[in-house]
Amino acid sequence: MTLVSALIVLGILALIFGGILGYAAIRFKVDADPLVEQIDEVLPQTQCGQCGYPGCKPYAQAIADGDEINKCPPGGDATIQKIADLTGREVKPLEGGDDVKKVAYIREDECIGCTKCIQACPVDAIVGASKAMHTVLIDECTGCDLCVEPCPVDCIDMVPVAGKPETWRWQLNKIEITQVS
């Protein structure tokens, strides 16, 4: 009989505390800023920290609070344009960018297969197996540079990506027009 009464008391306490928690969740609910959520959806979610923030969500919050919109190298110009459209701000060139996209390159003959770079890559752009050479999927790599630091043999370099016909575009602001007389 004492076991049954103990279970009943425990059940009643669980209902009471559950009710209190449910009420508190509704009463003290904090609504998130929808702009922060929209900006966060546009960011590439690499959590690389190149913007100076520990991840994409803190950077989205900073943008909503007035920080610059051009600090995300993995997102590139397309992300800057989308954020500018969302926030109504002016499009600016990528901060600190030299317009040359870089990707990781693993010198495969020096790779020892430790998998530390694979674990560090936020977008799974590095493939390989333990104690076997690794390689980078160039189309997936965002150039976040997070794989370079953990490599114990320093066999990863950041190299510029060669342009492809699909990604080529006119650099109108860099062309000087001279008048022929």
Short mmCIF file of C-alpha atoms in Angstrom, two decimals:
data_model
loop_
_atom_site.label_atom_id
_atom_site.label_comp_id
_atom_site.label_asym_id
_atom_site.label_seq_id
_atom_site.Cartn_x
_atom_site.Cartn_y
_atom_site.Cartn_z
CA MET A 1 0.00 0.00 0.00
CA THR A 2 2.85 2.44 0.73
CA LEU A 3 4.31 1.88 -2.74
CA VAL A 4 1.00 2.79 -4.39
CA SER A 5 0.56 5.90 -2.23
CA ALA A 6 4.15 6.96 -2.97
CA LEU A 7 3.52 6.62 -6.70
CA ILE A 8 0.30 8.62 -6.43
CA VAL A 9 2.06 11.41 -4.51
CA LEU A 10 4.89 11.40 -7.05
CA GLY A 11 2.38 11.60 -9.91
CA ILE A 12 0.54 14.52 -8.28
CA LEU A 13 3.84 16.37 -7.72
CA ALA A 14 4.81 15.75 -11.35
CA LEU A 15 1.48 17.20 -12.52
CA ILE A 16 1.85 20.25 -10.28
CA PHE A 17 5.43 20.97 -11.37
CA GLY A 18 4.58 20.27 -15.01
CA GLY A 19 1.72 22.75 -14.79
CA ILE A 20 4.01 25.38 -13.23
CA LEU A 21 6.62 24.86 -15.97
CA GLY A 22 3.95 25.03 -18.69
CA TYR A 23 2.57 28.27 -17.27
CA ALA A 24 6.08 29.77 -16.95
CA ALA A 25 6.89 28.83 -20.55
CA ILE A 26 3.82 30.69 -21.80
CA ARG A 27 4.00 33.62 -19.38
CA PHE A 28 7.72 34.35 -19.78
CA LYS A 29 8.10 33.47 -23.46
CA VAL A 30 10.63 35.63 -25.29
CA ASP A 31 9.81 36.21 -28.94
CA ALA A 32 12.84 35.95 -31.23
CA ASP A 33 13.51 38.71 -33.69
CA PRO A 34 12.20 37.46 -37.06
CA LEU A 35 14.87 39.49 -38.89
CA VAL A 36 17.63 37.59 -37.06
CA GLU A 37 16.03 34.29 -38.08
CA GLN A 38 15.75 35.41 -41.73
CA ILE A 39 19.37 36.59 -41.83
CA ASP A 40 20.53 33.37 -40.19
CA GLU A 41 18.74 31.34 -42.89
CA VAL A 42 20.64 33.26 -45.59
CA LEU A 43 24.08 32.74 -44.01
CA PRO A 44 25.97 29.60 -45.13
CA GLN A 45 25.96 27.94 -41.67
CA THR A 46 29.65 27.03 -41.79
CA GLN A 47 30.22 28.40 -38.25
CA CYS A 48 33.75 29.29 -39.40
CA GLY A 49 34.21 32.51 -37.43
CA GLN A 50 35.77 34.47 -40.32
CA CYS A 51 33.25 37.25 -39.68
CA GLY A 52 34.64 37.75 -36.18
CA TYR A 53 31.71 36.04 -34.45
CA PRO A 54 31.65 32.48 -33.08
CA GLY A 55 29.00 31.34 -35.55
CA CYS A 56 26.35 32.34 -38.03
CA LYS A 57 23.58 33.00 -35.48
CA PRO A 58 25.65 35.54 -33.46
CA TYR A 59 26.64 37.24 -36.72
CA ALA A 60 22.98 37.38 -37.78
CA GLN A 61 22.15 39.01 -34.43
CA ALA A 62 24.98 41.52 -34.93
CA ILE A 63 23.72 42.40 -38.41
CA ALA A 64 20.24 42.98 -37.02
CA ASP A 65 21.82 45.21 -34.36
CA GLY A 66 23.59 47.32 -37.01
CA ASP A 67 26.89 45.57 -37.83
CA GLU A 68 28.18 45.44 -41.41
CA ILE A 69 26.65 42.89 -43.79
CA ASN A 70 29.84 42.15 -45.74
CA LYS A 71 31.91 40.02 -43.34
CA CYS A 72 31.06 36.48 -44.54
CA PRO A 73 33.67 35.12 -47.00
CA PRO A 74 32.04 31.68 -47.38
CA GLY A 75 28.74 33.32 -48.30
CA GLY A 76 30.33 35.64 -50.84
CA ASP A 77 28.59 38.28 -52.92
CA ALA A 78 25.33 36.34 -53.22
CA THR A 79 24.87 36.27 -49.45
CA ILE A 80 25.72 39.96 -49.13
CA GLN A 81 23.09 40.75 -51.79
CA LYS A 82 20.41 38.68 -50.04
CA ILE A 83 21.15 40.26 -46.65
CA ALA A 84 21.08 43.73 -48.23
CA ASP A 85 17.66 42.94 -49.71
CA LEU A 86 16.40 41.72 -46.31
CA THR A 87 17.73 44.66 -44.32
CA GLY A 88 17.35 47.42 -46.89
CA ARG A 89 21.02 48.31 -46.65
CA GLU A 90 23.53 49.18 -49.34
CA VAL A 91 25.51 46.34 -50.92
CA LYS A 92 29.21 46.63 -50.14
CA PRO A 93 32.12 44.51 -51.36
CA LEU A 94 33.28 41.68 -49.14
CA GLU A 95 35.30 43.04 -46.23
CA GLY A 96 38.93 42.01 -46.46
CA GLY A 97 38.16 40.13 -49.64
CA ASP A 98 40.47 40.18 -52.61
CA ASP A 99 37.81 38.78 -54.99
CA VAL A 100 39.80 35.55 -55.29
CA LYS A 101 38.05 32.55 -53.81
CA LYS A 102 40.43 30.21 -52.02
CA VAL A 103 39.93 26.57 -51.18
CA ALA A 104 41.88 24.05 -49.16
CA TYR A 105 44.41 21.91 -50.99
CA ILE A 106 45.89 18.84 -49.30
CA ARG A 107 49.36 17.80 -50.38
CA GLU A 108 48.40 14.14 -50.55
CA ASP A 109 51.93 12.75 -50.45
CA GLU A 110 52.42 14.39 -47.02
CA CYS A 111 48.99 13.50 -45.58
CA ILE A 112 49.18 10.93 -42.77
CA GLY A 113 45.42 10.26 -42.65
CA CYS A 114 44.82 11.54 -39.13
CA THR A 115 41.24 12.73 -40.01
CA LYS A 116 41.63 15.93 -37.94
CA CYS A 117 40.88 18.06 -41.01
CA ILE A 118 37.76 16.02 -41.75
CA GLN A 119 36.50 16.61 -38.21
CA ALA A 120 37.23 20.35 -38.47
CA CYS A 121 35.48 20.91 -41.81
CA PRO A 122 32.01 22.37 -41.18
CA VAL A 123 30.71 21.55 -44.68
CA ASP A 124 32.13 18.02 -45.16
CA ALA A 125 34.29 19.10 -48.09
CA ILE A 126 37.16 16.79 -47.13
CA VAL A 127 36.96 13.08 -47.85
CA GLY A 128 39.23 10.25 -46.85
CA ALA A 129 39.66 7.48 -44.33
CA SER A 130 41.77 6.95 -41.26
CA LYS A 131 45.42 6.32 -42.13
CA ALA A 132 44.70 7.02 -45.79
CA MET A 133 45.21 10.19 -47.80
CA HIS A 134 42.50 12.83 -47.83
CA THR A 135 41.35 15.14 -50.57
CA VAL A 136 39.19 18.26 -50.81
CA LEU A 137 35.99 18.51 -52.84
CA ILE A 138 36.65 21.90 -54.42
CA ASP A 139 33.00 22.61 -55.25
CA GLU A 140 32.02 22.06 -51.59
CA CYS A 141 34.89 23.92 -49.90
CA THR A 142 33.96 27.41 -48.66
CA GLY A 143 37.53 28.50 -47.93
CA CYS A 144 36.85 28.88 -44.22
CA ASP A 145 40.42 27.84 -43.33
CA LEU A 146 39.30 25.77 -40.32
CA CYS A 147 41.07 22.63 -41.55
CA VAL A 148 44.55 24.18 -41.69
CA GLU A 149 45.15 24.66 -37.96
CA PRO A 150 44.41 21.11 -36.72
CA CYS A 151 46.66 19.44 -39.33
CA PRO A 152 49.66 18.02 -37.41
CA VAL A 153 51.90 17.74 -40.50
CA ASP A 154 50.94 21.10 -42.03
CA CYS A 155 50.04 19.60 -45.42
CA ILE A 156 47.04 21.86 -46.14
CA ASP A 157 47.36 25.07 -48.14
CA MET A 158 44.74 27.60 -49.12
CA VAL A 159 45.00 28.10 -52.88
CA PRO A 160 43.05 30.31 -55.29
CA VAL A 161 40.39 28.57 -57.35
CA ALA A 162 40.75 28.71 -61.09
CA GLY A 163 37.74 30.28 -62.76
CA LYS A 164 35.29 28.11 -64.65
CA PRO A 165 33.15 29.16 -67.61
CA GLU A 166 30.04 28.70 -65.45
CA THR A 167 31.26 31.14 -62.79
CA TRP A 168 33.02 33.69 -65.00
CA ARG A 169 31.57 37.20 -65.19
CA TRP A 170 32.63 40.61 -66.43
CA GLN A 171 34.53 42.74 -63.98
CA LEU A 172 32.96 45.99 -65.17
CA ASN A 173 34.25 48.13 -62.34
CA LYS A 174 37.84 47.07 -63.15
CA ILE A 175 37.79 47.80 -66.88
CA GLU A 176 39.14 51.14 -68.02
CA ILE A 177 37.66 52.47 -71.21
CA THR A 178 40.03 54.56 -73.27
CA GLN A 179 38.94 56.78 -76.09
CA VAL A 180 40.60 56.17 -79.43
CA SER A 181 41.20 59.34 -81.45
#
